[in-house]
Tab-separated table of C-alpha atoms in Angstrom:
chain	number	residue	atom	x	y	z
F	16	MET	CA	43.645	-32.117	-29.826
F	17	ARG	CA	43.236	-29.580	-32.677
F	18	HIS	CA	39.689	-30.428	-32.331
F	19	ILE	CA	39.419	-29.547	-28.841
F	20	SER	CA	41.365	-26.279	-29.056
F	21	ASN	CA	39.155	-25.360	-31.871
F	22	TYR	CA	35.633	-26.168	-29.818
F	23	LEU	CA	37.628	-24.185	-26.881
F	24	TRP	CA	38.006	-21.000	-29.262
F	25	LEU	CA	34.166	-21.177	-29.993
F	26	TYR	CA	32.940	-21.803	-25.973
F	27	ILE	CA	34.988	-19.103	-25.185
F	28	PHE	CA	33.474	-16.655	-27.679
F	29	ILE	CA	30.256	-17.625	-27.411
F	30	LEU	CA	30.283	-17.636	-23.402
F	31	SER	CA	32.403	-14.118	-23.643
F	32	SER	CA	29.679	-12.738	-25.856
F	33	GLY	CA	26.928	-14.233	-23.332
F	34	PHE	CA	28.113	-12.414	-20.542
F	35	ALA	CA	28.774	-9.572	-22.664
F	36	VAL	CA	24.961	-9.559	-23.325
F	37	SER	CA	24.199	-10.661	-19.550
F	38	ALA	CA	26.029	-7.550	-18.489
F	39	GLN	CA	24.364	-5.341	-20.446
F	40	ALA	CA	20.811	-6.915	-20.085
F	41	GLN	CA	21.633	-6.023	-16.220
F	42	GLU	CA	22.571	-2.568	-16.872
F	43	PHE	CA	19.460	-2.255	-18.889
F	44	ARG	CA	17.454	-3.778	-16.036
F	45	GLN	CA	18.718	-1.085	-13.350
F	46	ARG	CA	18.399	1.788	-15.585
F	47	ALA	CA	14.414	0.979	-16.170
F	48	HIS	CA	14.517	0.066	-12.257
F	49	HIS	CA	15.317	3.810	-11.793
F	50	ILE	CA	13.327	5.444	-13.914
F	51	PHE	CA	10.189	3.164	-12.481
F	52	TRP	CA	11.179	4.278	-9.027
F	53	LYS	CA	11.633	8.262	-10.108
F	54	ASN	CA	8.217	8.136	-11.577
F	55	GLN	CA	7.160	6.286	-8.291
F	56	GLU	CA	7.996	8.881	-6.080
F	57	ALA	CA	6.549	11.976	-8.066
F	58	GLY	CA	3.182	9.419	-7.843
F	59	THR	CA	3.934	8.913	-4.653
F	60	GLU	CA	3.546	13.441	-3.964
F	61	ARG	CA	0.801	13.655	-6.591
F	62	GLU	CA	-1.162	11.113	-4.629
F	63	ILE	CA	-0.308	13.215	-1.301
F	64	ASP	CA	-1.227	16.303	-3.104
F	65	PHE	CA	-4.565	14.317	-4.364
F	66	GLY	CA	-5.746	13.128	-1.376
F	67	ARG	CA	-5.692	16.530	0.536
F	68	GLY	CA	-7.860	17.649	-1.811
F	69	VAL	CA	-10.188	15.012	-1.333
F	70	SER	CA	-9.622	15.306	2.379
F	71	ALA	CA	-10.134	18.873	2.231
F	72	LYS	CA	-13.708	18.016	0.948
F	73	ILE	CA	-14.814	15.436	3.269
F	74	LEU	CA	-13.802	18.190	5.890
F	75	GLY	CA	-16.545	20.982	3.801
F	76	LYS	CA	-19.043	18.194	4.448
F	77	TYR	CA	-18.432	17.127	7.838
F	78	PRO	CA	-16.718	19.703	10.614
F	79	LEU	CA	-13.559	18.300	12.080
F	80	LEU	CA	-13.794	17.070	15.879
F	81	ARG	CA	-11.125	19.013	17.496
F	82	ASP	CA	-11.042	16.948	20.396
F	83	GLU	CA	-7.292	16.465	21.189
F	84	LYS	CA	-7.126	13.406	23.336
F	85	LYS	CA	-9.316	11.534	21.515
F	86	VAL	CA	-7.696	12.323	18.079
F	87	ARG	CA	-4.440	11.476	19.858
F	88	TYR	CA	-5.815	7.982	20.706
F	89	ILE	CA	-7.074	6.837	17.322
F	90	SER	CA	-3.861	8.274	15.737
F	91	ARG	CA	-1.924	6.431	17.990
F	92	ILE	CA	-3.771	2.924	17.249
F	93	GLY	CA	-3.718	4.067	13.306
F	94	THR	CA	-0.236	5.375	13.644
F	95	GLY	CA	0.868	1.961	15.005
F	96	ILE	CA	-0.983	-0.416	12.415
F	97	SER	CA	0.543	2.062	9.351
F	98	ALA	CA	3.802	2.022	10.918
F	99	GLN	CA	4.019	-1.873	10.650
F	100	LEU	CA	1.558	-2.512	7.755
F	101	GLY	CA	1.090	0.272	5.955
F	102	ARG	CA	3.015	2.226	2.709
F	103	PRO	CA	6.067	3.124	4.397
F	104	GLU	CA	6.673	6.101	2.219
F	105	ILE	CA	3.397	7.695	3.372
F	106	ARG	CA	2.620	9.323	6.495
F	107	TYR	CA	-0.912	8.442	7.807
F	108	TYR	CA	-3.210	11.439	9.503
F	109	PHE	CA	-6.135	10.021	11.401
F	110	GLY	CA	-9.055	12.372	12.002
F	111	ILE	CA	-12.481	12.086	13.879
F	112	LEU	CA	-15.740	13.636	11.769
F	113	ASP	CA	-17.699	15.240	14.367
F	114	THR	CA	-21.296	13.665	12.953
F	115	GLU	CA	-23.371	11.308	14.371
F	116	GLU	CA	-23.527	8.815	11.252
F	117	ILE	CA	-21.731	6.121	10.737
F	118	ASN	CA	-18.823	5.998	8.605
F	119	ALA	CA	-15.298	6.009	7.956
F	120	PHE	CA	-13.298	7.038	4.598
F	121	ALA	CA	-9.859	7.069	3.395
F	122	ALA	CA	-8.723	9.333	0.982
F	123	PRO	CA	-5.447	8.579	-1.328
F	124	GLY	CA	-2.361	9.549	0.121
F	125	GLY	CA	-3.062	8.462	4.001
F	126	TYR	CA	-5.884	10.328	5.205
F	127	VAL	CA	-8.077	8.407	7.395
F	128	PHE	CA	-11.617	9.813	8.769
F	129	ILE	CA	-13.607	7.842	11.089
F	130	THR	CA	-16.954	9.290	12.220
F	131	HIS	CA	-17.897	9.891	16.099
F	132	GLY	CA	-21.016	8.012	15.267
F	133	ALA	CA	-19.024	5.022	14.091
F	134	LEU	CA	-17.133	5.284	17.739
F	135	LYS	CA	-20.267	5.394	19.602
F	136	LEU	CA	-21.249	2.273	18.317
F	137	MET	CA	-17.606	0.518	19.025
F	138	ARG	CA	-16.964	-1.421	22.081
F	139	ASN	CA	-13.419	-2.408	22.118
F	140	GLU	CA	-10.131	-1.477	20.617
F	141	ALA	CA	-9.907	-4.202	18.479
F	142	GLN	CA	-12.690	-2.768	16.571
F	143	LEU	CA	-11.487	0.433	16.365
F	144	ALA	CA	-8.321	-0.969	14.802
F	145	GLY	CA	-10.118	-3.337	12.504
F	146	VAL	CA	-11.840	-0.129	11.068
F	147	LEU	CA	-8.776	1.913	10.792
F	148	ALA	CA	-6.851	-1.442	9.176
F	149	HIS	CA	-10.115	-1.176	6.658
F	150	GLU	CA	-9.320	1.803	5.322
F	151	LEU	CA	-5.532	1.669	5.627
F	152	ALA	CA	-5.797	-1.330	3.220
F	153	HIS	CA	-8.006	0.968	0.593
F	154	ILE	CA	-4.504	3.736	0.606
F	155	GLY	CA	-2.637	0.742	0.854
F	156	GLN	CA	-4.381	-1.218	-2.374
F	157	LYS	CA	-4.515	2.439	-4.290
F	158	HIS	CA	-8.342	1.627	-4.721
F	159	ILE	CA	-9.568	4.709	-5.369
F	160	ILE	CA	-6.605	5.711	-7.670
F	161	ARG	CA	-6.836	2.243	-9.622
F	162	LYS	CA	-10.775	2.837	-10.015
F	163	LEU	CA	-10.146	6.574	-11.558
F	164	LYS	CA	-7.470	4.788	-13.975
F	165	LEU	CA	-5.083	7.047	-12.503
F	166	GLN	CA	-2.482	4.117	-12.501
F	167	SER	CA	-3.227	1.022	-14.296
F	168	THR	CA	-0.952	-1.287	-12.650
F	169	ASP	CA	1.845	-1.729	-10.024
F	170	THR	CA	4.348	-2.671	-12.275
F	171	SER	CA	3.513	-0.303	-15.219
F	172	MET	CA	6.740	1.825	-16.250
F	173	THR	CA	5.309	5.266	-16.191
F	174	SER	CA	2.985	6.240	-13.061
F	175	GLY	CA	-0.442	7.723	-14.497
F	176	ILE	CA	-1.091	9.916	-11.443
F	177	ALA	CA	2.541	11.955	-12.225
F	178	GLN	CA	1.132	12.299	-15.564
F	179	VAL	CA	-2.437	12.955	-15.041
F	180	LEU	CA	-1.962	15.349	-12.085
F	181	GLY	CA	1.638	16.900	-13.075
F	182	GLY	CA	0.720	19.461	-15.394
F	183	ALA	CA	0.552	22.992	-14.715
F	184	THR	CA	-1.809	24.270	-17.800
F	185	LEU	CA	-5.023	25.366	-16.656
F	186	ALA	CA	-6.794	22.530	-18.718
F	187	ALA	CA	-4.399	19.904	-16.191
F	188	LYS	CA	-5.783	22.193	-13.271
F	189	ILE	CA	-9.376	21.494	-14.214
F	190	ALA	CA	-8.692	17.960	-15.543
F	191	LEU	CA	-7.441	17.467	-11.351
F	192	GLU	CA	-10.262	19.516	-9.739
F	193	ARG	CA	-12.681	16.975	-12.102
F	194	LEU	CA	-10.935	13.903	-10.951
F	195	ASN	CA	-10.828	15.399	-7.508
F	196	ASP	CA	-14.218	15.350	-7.170
F	197	LEU	CA	-15.147	12.217	-8.527
F	198	ALA	CA	-12.658	10.767	-5.853
F	199	PHE	CA	-15.274	12.758	-3.431
F	200	LYS	CA	-18.492	11.667	-5.346
F	201	MET	CA	-16.728	8.084	-4.884
F	202	LEU	CA	-16.251	8.119	-1.509
F	203	MET	CA	-19.790	9.788	-0.764
F	204	GLU	CA	-22.205	8.278	-3.500
F	205	GLU	CA	-20.577	5.675	-5.695
F	206	GLY	CA	-18.464	3.289	-3.477
F	207	LEU	CA	-15.930	1.011	-4.331
F	208	SER	CA	-16.450	-2.686	-6.099
F	209	LYS	CA	-18.171	-5.136	-3.935
F	210	GLU	CA	-14.406	-6.866	-4.529
F	211	ASP	CA	-12.299	-4.068	-3.636
F	212	GLU	CA	-14.405	-3.669	-0.159
F	213	ALA	CA	-13.945	-7.724	0.448
F	214	ASP	CA	-10.246	-7.190	0.067
F	215	ALA	CA	-10.136	-4.372	2.522
F	216	ASP	CA	-11.681	-6.344	5.004
F	217	GLN	CA	-9.985	-9.727	4.520
F	218	LYS	CA	-6.617	-7.204	4.988
F	219	ALA	CA	-8.145	-5.845	7.859
F	220	LEU	CA	-8.634	-9.199	9.446
F	221	GLU	CA	-4.925	-9.920	8.423
F	222	MET	CA	-3.849	-7.186	10.256
F	223	LEU	CA	-5.533	-7.480	13.030
F	224	ILE	CA	-4.262	-10.900	13.660
F	225	THR	CA	-0.882	-10.057	12.669
F	226	LEU	CA	-0.939	-6.888	15.201
F	227	GLY	CA	-2.372	-9.681	18.086
F	228	TYR	CA	-6.098	-8.149	17.920
F	229	ASP	CA	-9.141	-10.358	18.674
F	230	PRO	CA	-10.479	-10.779	14.779
F	231	GLN	CA	-13.581	-11.839	15.995
F	232	SER	CA	-14.587	-8.279	17.067
F	233	TYR	CA	-14.427	-6.891	14.213
F	234	LEU	CA	-17.087	-9.415	12.508
F	235	ASN	CA	-19.513	-8.660	15.471
F	236	PHE	CA	-19.164	-4.850	15.049
F	237	LEU	CA	-19.945	-5.827	11.383
F	238	GLN	CA	-22.861	-7.428	12.879
F	239	SER	CA	-23.856	-4.692	14.910
F	240	LEU	CA	-24.024	-1.838	11.457
F	241	LYS	CA	-27.071	-3.970	10.441
F	242	PRO	CA	-29.917	-2.381	12.257
F	243	HIS	CA	-28.675	1.228	12.166
F	244	LEU	CA	-28.033	0.463	8.322
F	245	SER	CA	-31.677	-0.328	8.205
F	246	GLN	CA	-32.915	2.836	10.436
F	247	GLY	CA	-30.845	5.148	8.108
F	248	GLY	CA	-28.395	5.712	10.753
F	249	ALA	CA	-25.396	5.461	8.089
F	250	GLU	CA	-26.689	6.251	4.403
F	251	VAL	CA	-23.869	7.218	2.867
F	252	LEU	CA	-22.576	3.624	4.318
F	253	SER	CA	-25.363	2.015	3.012
F	254	LYS	CA	-25.054	3.614	-0.488
F	255	THR	CA	-21.310	2.538	-0.956
F	256	HIS	CA	-20.552	-0.334	0.675
F	257	PRO	CA	-21.976	-4.078	-0.204
F	258	THR	CA	-24.410	-5.747	2.262
F	259	ILE	CA	-23.152	-6.983	5.545
F	260	GLU	CA	-24.765	-10.232	4.793
F	261	PHE	CA	-21.958	-10.194	1.462
F	262	ARG	CA	-19.221	-8.837	3.869
F	263	TYR	CA	-20.114	-11.410	6.491
F	264	GLN	CA	-20.173	-14.391	4.155
F	265	SER	CA	-16.457	-13.174	2.410
F	266	LEU	CA	-14.824	-12.657	5.567
F	267	SER	CA	-16.347	-16.304	6.953
F	268	GLU	CA	-15.021	-17.842	3.636
F	269	PHE	CA	-11.565	-16.013	4.007
F	270	ILE	CA	-11.335	-17.356	7.541
F	271	SER	CA	-12.337	-21.069	6.754
F	272	ARG	CA	-9.999	-20.815	4.043
F	273	HIS	CA	-6.765	-19.829	5.943
F	274	ASN	CA	-7.976	-21.901	9.057
F	275	LEU	CA	-8.162	-18.534	10.960
F	276	ASP	CA	-11.094	-19.639	12.840
F	277	LYS	CA	-9.485	-20.394	16.719
F	278	ILE	CA	-7.355	-17.360	16.408
F	279	GLN	CA	-7.798	-14.986	19.417
F	280	GLY	CA	-6.255	-11.889	20.634
F	281	LYS	CA	-6.529	-8.779	22.489
F	282	LYS	CA	-9.673	-6.233	22.834
F	283	ASN	CA	-8.087	-3.559	24.956
F	284	GLU	CA	-11.960	-2.597	26.138
F	285	ASN	CA	-11.061	-0.604	29.235
F	286	ARG	CA	-8.143	1.615	27.581
F	287	PHE	CA	-10.720	2.196	24.613
F	288	LYS	CA	-14.011	3.431	26.817
F	289	LYS	CA	-11.632	5.246	29.312
F	290	ILE	CA	-10.728	7.644	26.266
F	291	MET	CA	-14.102	7.391	24.253
F	292	ASP	CA	-16.657	7.808	27.566
F	293	THR	CA	-14.879	11.204	28.588
F	294	PRO	CA	-17.282	13.926	27.192
K	3	MET	CA	44.459	-22.112	-36.567
K	4	THR	CA	45.531	-21.406	-39.940
K	5	ASN	CA	47.052	-24.432	-40.863
K	6	PHE	CA	43.270	-26.277	-39.791
K	7	PRO	CA	41.981	-27.844	-43.133
K	8	PRO	CA	38.778	-26.178	-44.131
K	9	LYS	CA	36.790	-29.028	-44.843
K	10	LYS	CA	37.123	-30.278	-41.652
K	11	CYS	CA	36.127	-27.331	-40.287
K	12	ASN	CA	33.087	-27.146	-42.587
K	13	SER	CA	32.588	-30.729	-41.681
K	14	TYR	CA	32.019	-29.565	-37.856
K	15	PHE	CA	29.738	-26.524	-38.432
K	16	GLN	CA	27.521	-29.039	-40.496
K	17	SER	CA	27.471	-31.947	-38.080
K	18	TYR	CA	25.100	-32.448	-35.227
K	19	LYS	CA	27.903	-32.154	-32.470
K	20	PHE	CA	27.824	-28.510	-33.671
K	21	PHE	CA	23.905	-27.904	-32.971
K	22	TYR	CA	23.754	-29.599	-29.743
K	23	HIS	CA	26.646	-27.366	-28.752
K	24	ILE	CA	24.837	-24.006	-29.820
K	25	LEU	CA	21.524	-25.495	-27.975
K	26	ALA	CA	23.742	-25.880	-24.851
K	27	ALA	CA	24.885	-22.510	-25.197
K	28	VAL	CA	22.183	-21.105	-25.233
K	29	PHE	CA	20.094	-23.248	-22.426
K	30	LEU	CA	23.369	-21.640	-20.777
K	31	LEU	CA	22.754	-18.047	-21.400
K	32	LEU	CA	18.879	-18.622	-20.759
K	33	SER	CA	19.684	-20.502	-17.165
K	34	LEU	CA	21.653	-17.108	-16.072
K	35	PHE	CA	18.908	-14.780	-17.204
K	36	VAL	CA	15.987	-16.614	-15.913
K	37	SER	CA	18.147	-17.170	-12.762
K	38	GLY	CA	18.469	-13.820	-12.062
K	39	THR	CA	14.932	-12.939	-12.298
K	40	ILE	CA	13.355	-15.747	-10.413
K	41	ALA	CA	15.736	-14.539	-7.691
K	42	SER	CA	14.761	-10.688	-7.965
K	43	GLU	CA	10.881	-11.739	-7.702
K	44	ASN	CA	11.682	-13.822	-4.590
K	45	THR	CA	13.259	-10.884	-2.567
K	46	GLY	CA	10.793	-9.272	-0.342
K	47	TYR	CA	11.416	-6.214	1.895
K	48	ILE	CA	10.212	-5.663	5.365
K	49	LYS	CA	7.416	-2.500	4.971
K	50	GLY	CA	7.655	-1.893	8.501
K	51	LEU	CA	8.526	-1.600	12.396
K	52	GLY	CA	8.105	-4.711	14.633
K	53	ALA	CA	8.111	-7.308	12.113
K	54	VAL	CA	9.191	-10.800	13.978
K	55	LEU	CA	10.770	-14.033	12.435
K	56	ARG	CA	8.830	-16.711	14.052
K	57	GLU	CA	10.015	-20.658	14.117
K	58	GLN	CA	6.589	-21.954	13.201
K	59	PRO	CA	3.441	-19.813	11.105
K	60	SER	CA	1.395	-19.330	14.382
K	61	ILE	CA	1.250	-16.456	16.795
K	62	GLN	CA	2.365	-18.788	20.084
K	63	SER	CA	5.629	-19.599	18.195
K	64	LYS	CA	8.888	-19.022	19.526
K	65	LYS	CA	10.045	-15.818	18.228
K	66	LEU	CA	13.494	-15.801	16.556
K	67	MET	CA	14.200	-12.320	15.868
K	68	ASN	CA	13.032	-8.900	14.799
K	69	LEU	CA	13.804	-7.729	11.222
K	70	SER	CA	14.199	-3.757	10.786
K	71	ARG	CA	12.073	-1.992	8.115
K	72	GLY	CA	13.668	-2.030	4.857
K	73	THR	CA	15.656	-5.471	5.613
K	74	ALA	CA	15.621	-7.759	2.227
K	75	VAL	CA	13.943	-11.283	2.165
K	76	LEU	CA	13.952	-14.192	0.323
K	77	SER	CA	10.926	-15.900	0.455
K	78	MET	CA	10.323	-19.294	0.179
K	79	GLU	CA	6.944	-21.170	0.731
K	80	SER	CA	3.848	-20.084	2.234
K	81	LYS	CA	1.153	-21.515	4.324
K	82	GLY	CA	-2.101	-19.909	4.386
K	83	ILE	CA	-1.490	-15.766	5.376
K	84	TRP	CA	2.551	-16.860	6.519
K	85	GLN	CA	5.358	-16.836	4.419
K	86	LYS	CA	8.605	-18.693	5.239
K	87	VAL	CA	11.499	-16.389	4.762
K	88	VAL	CA	15.279	-16.791	4.595
K	89	SER	CA	17.110	-13.628	6.243
K	90	GLY	CA	20.804	-13.636	6.199
K	91	GLU	CA	21.409	-17.141	8.085
K	92	ASN	CA	18.289	-17.150	9.447
K	93	GLN	CA	14.968	-18.886	8.819
K	94	GLY	CA	11.091	-18.956	9.600
K	95	TRP	CA	8.265	-17.425	9.327
K	96	LEU	CA	6.553	-13.723	8.506
K	97	LEU	CA	2.948	-12.717	8.083
K	98	ARG	CA	2.629	-11.957	4.489
K	99	GLY	CA	0.957	-8.374	5.186
K	100	GLN	CA	4.545	-7.665	6.561
K	101	ILE	CA	6.757	-8.012	3.092
K	102	SER	CA	6.470	-5.481	0.628
K	103	LYS	CA	7.437	-6.507	-2.971
K	104	PHE	CA	9.361	-3.354	-3.635
K	105	PRO	CA	12.079	-1.862	-1.746
K	106	VAL	CA	11.344	0.701	1.251
K	107	LYS	CA	11.254	4.068	0.053
K	108	LYS	CA	11.523	7.354	2.163
K	109	LYS	CA	8.770	8.958	3.795
K	110	LYS	CA	7.247	11.811	1.433
K	111	LEU	CA	5.478	14.608	3.194
K	112	VAL	CA	3.082	16.817	1.990
K	113	LEU	CA	5.058	19.594	-0.062
K	114	GLY	CA	6.476	22.014	1.366
K	115	GLN	CA	5.849	25.129	-0.735
K	116	LYS	CA	3.445	27.342	1.604
K	117	ILE	CA	0.959	29.570	-0.410
K	118	ARG	CA	-0.825	32.962	1.087
K	119	LEU	CA	-3.679	34.301	0.695
K	120	GLN	CA	-7.021	35.745	1.827
K	121	SER	CA	-9.926	33.327	1.905
K	122	SER	CA	-13.427	34.640	1.060
K	123	SER	CA	-13.815	35.105	4.915
K	124	GLY	CA	-11.035	37.526	4.891
K	125	ARG	CA	-9.012	35.005	6.942
K	126	ARG	CA	-5.617	34.762	6.159
K	127	LEU	CA	-4.423	31.129	5.463
K	128	ARG	CA	-1.655	29.715	4.757
K	129	LEU	CA	-1.627	26.416	2.301
K	130	ARG	CA	0.799	24.884	1.200
K	131	THR	CA	-0.259	22.661	-1.883
K	132	PHE	CA	-1.520	24.088	-5.721
K	133	SER	CA	-4.793	22.105	-5.188
K	134	ALA	CA	-5.499	23.851	-1.498
K	135	VAL	CA	-5.236	27.071	-3.498
K	136	VAL	CA	-7.468	26.155	-5.789
K	137	GLY	CA	-10.004	24.745	-3.238
K	138	VAL	CA	-10.586	28.113	-1.222
K	139	ARG	CA	-10.266	30.380	-4.478
K	140	GLY	CA	-12.321	28.235	-6.274
K	141	LEU	CA	-11.062	27.509	-9.723
K	142	VAL	CA	-13.029	29.430	-12.643
K	143	ASP	CA	-14.033	27.541	-16.112
K	144	SER	CA	-14.023	30.389	-19.154
K	145	LYS	CA	-17.456	31.450	-18.656
K	146	GLY	CA	-16.615	32.225	-14.716
K	147	LYS	CA	-18.507	29.255	-13.355
K	148	LYS	CA	-16.980	27.707	-10.692
K	149	ILE	CA	-15.300	23.705	-11.328
K	150	SER	CA	-16.113	22.317	-8.049
K	151	PRO	CA	-19.203	22.465	-6.426
K	152	TYR	CA	-18.102	20.986	-2.983
K	153	LYS	CA	-16.961	23.058	-0.514
K	154	THR	CA	-13.596	22.462	1.102
K	155	ASP	CA	-12.340	23.099	4.510
K	156	TYR	CA	-8.034	23.458	4.518
K	157	VAL	CA	-8.084	25.173	7.648
K	158	ALA	CA	-9.237	21.847	9.662
K	159	LEU	CA	-6.819	19.769	7.320
K	160	GLU	CA	-4.004	21.746	8.423
K	161	TRP	CA	-4.826	21.427	11.748
K	162	LEU	CA	-5.185	17.590	11.552
K	163	GLU	CA	-2.086	17.852	10.096
K	164	LYS	CA	-0.048	19.581	13.077
K	165	GLN	CA	-1.066	16.939	15.126
K	166	PRO	CA	2.382	14.830	16.746
K	167	SER	CA	2.899	11.699	14.927
K	168	ASP	CA	5.575	9.374	16.474
K	169	GLU	CA	5.683	5.593	14.508
K	170	GLU	CA	7.640	4.177	17.460
K	171	ASN	CA	5.988	5.238	20.215
K	172	SER	CA	2.548	4.148	18.597
K	173	VAL	CA	4.174	0.521	17.828
K	174	ILE	CA	4.772	0.610	21.375
K	175	PHE	CA	1.471	2.144	22.636
K	176	LEU	CA	-0.112	-1.125	20.515
K	177	THR	CA	1.840	-3.806	22.174
K	178	TYR	CA	-0.220	-3.081	25.484
K	179	THR	CA	-2.592	-5.854	26.737
K	180	GLU	CA	-5.084	-5.597	29.312
């Protein structure tokens, strides 16, 4: 009996100290979590501010098409996708660039642009949704921010972008402007990595399936880009993106890996044409 | 405790039993930590509007319920682009793109601060953010050279930012099928 009482005291001691330690660990976790989120939120604000700068440069290169009917349509499709599959903390903007060049851009922080030339090439709403989804995936995965190394990983304790872009000194402002130019150059000249583009394509296809759109339409759109790329109608696009063959190949692999080949969906050709065919 | 013979006590501390008991206690503690970590890693949050929980991992499968933005779900097995989740008493399949690893945060809008200044063409502009001011005025270095060689158009950007946007109506707009 004495033995048992002895063990009992020992157990009670170990267990109670154990609970004390785990409670402290819990508190530590919560505090770390709080700091993490505070940084993340500051990071989001900076990201939007940064993205505005990049967007203003895109609009400095290409004029904005101020056709309210078309912009509202694009914006409704884009917002419908982002409300379901985008980052909930971001308000997305969708603009049309008044140029015959074929391309689409995504600046950090929620700014998406599609050229009038690209819209003319599209045949239905599923293709438009696919291209917007591709751009949303770039913003969702923070591809530009990551490539500029403004944020090392999603789980890092301090958000890099808040530190780099938060400074008020002239040196910090110059650094911000230089980074902004780098992001702009990335969109116009250098492009993202092959892997990031393939990732955005796959995410776009997944989004189309989630929303009930026809995924094949997106592949068809990629194919329809081919002659324009060789004729020079999409100079920036061919400079900044991997070849259509590579993109088609990686999407086909993705489709067969996840057994997505039999999935069909809506195309909403008439609604698309009704809006786009008006001058 | 005081009348306990010290020799016996000593023998307990030196015995293999003591070793096993410590081991058991450590194991217990570790399992407490690990279970907490695993539970938090498997928790996901519904990213957006219009997430539908389905009976089977297929678009044609029966709808069980709609999950609202921010709902916490526990992830189970996955199959292709589908993820099996548990939400309260319901269990079903979601498309994985609808789940976020992090809790849903409040929407951030462009920074509220407005700064007035004259643009180079003399037009009056109302700009909201620091980068906008830099963009219009042009930031110069110590030698008076412009930092950025690129043109900007913040007036067009603000036109775009003023366009109406309604998440719920847009989601309904997307459900239309011809």
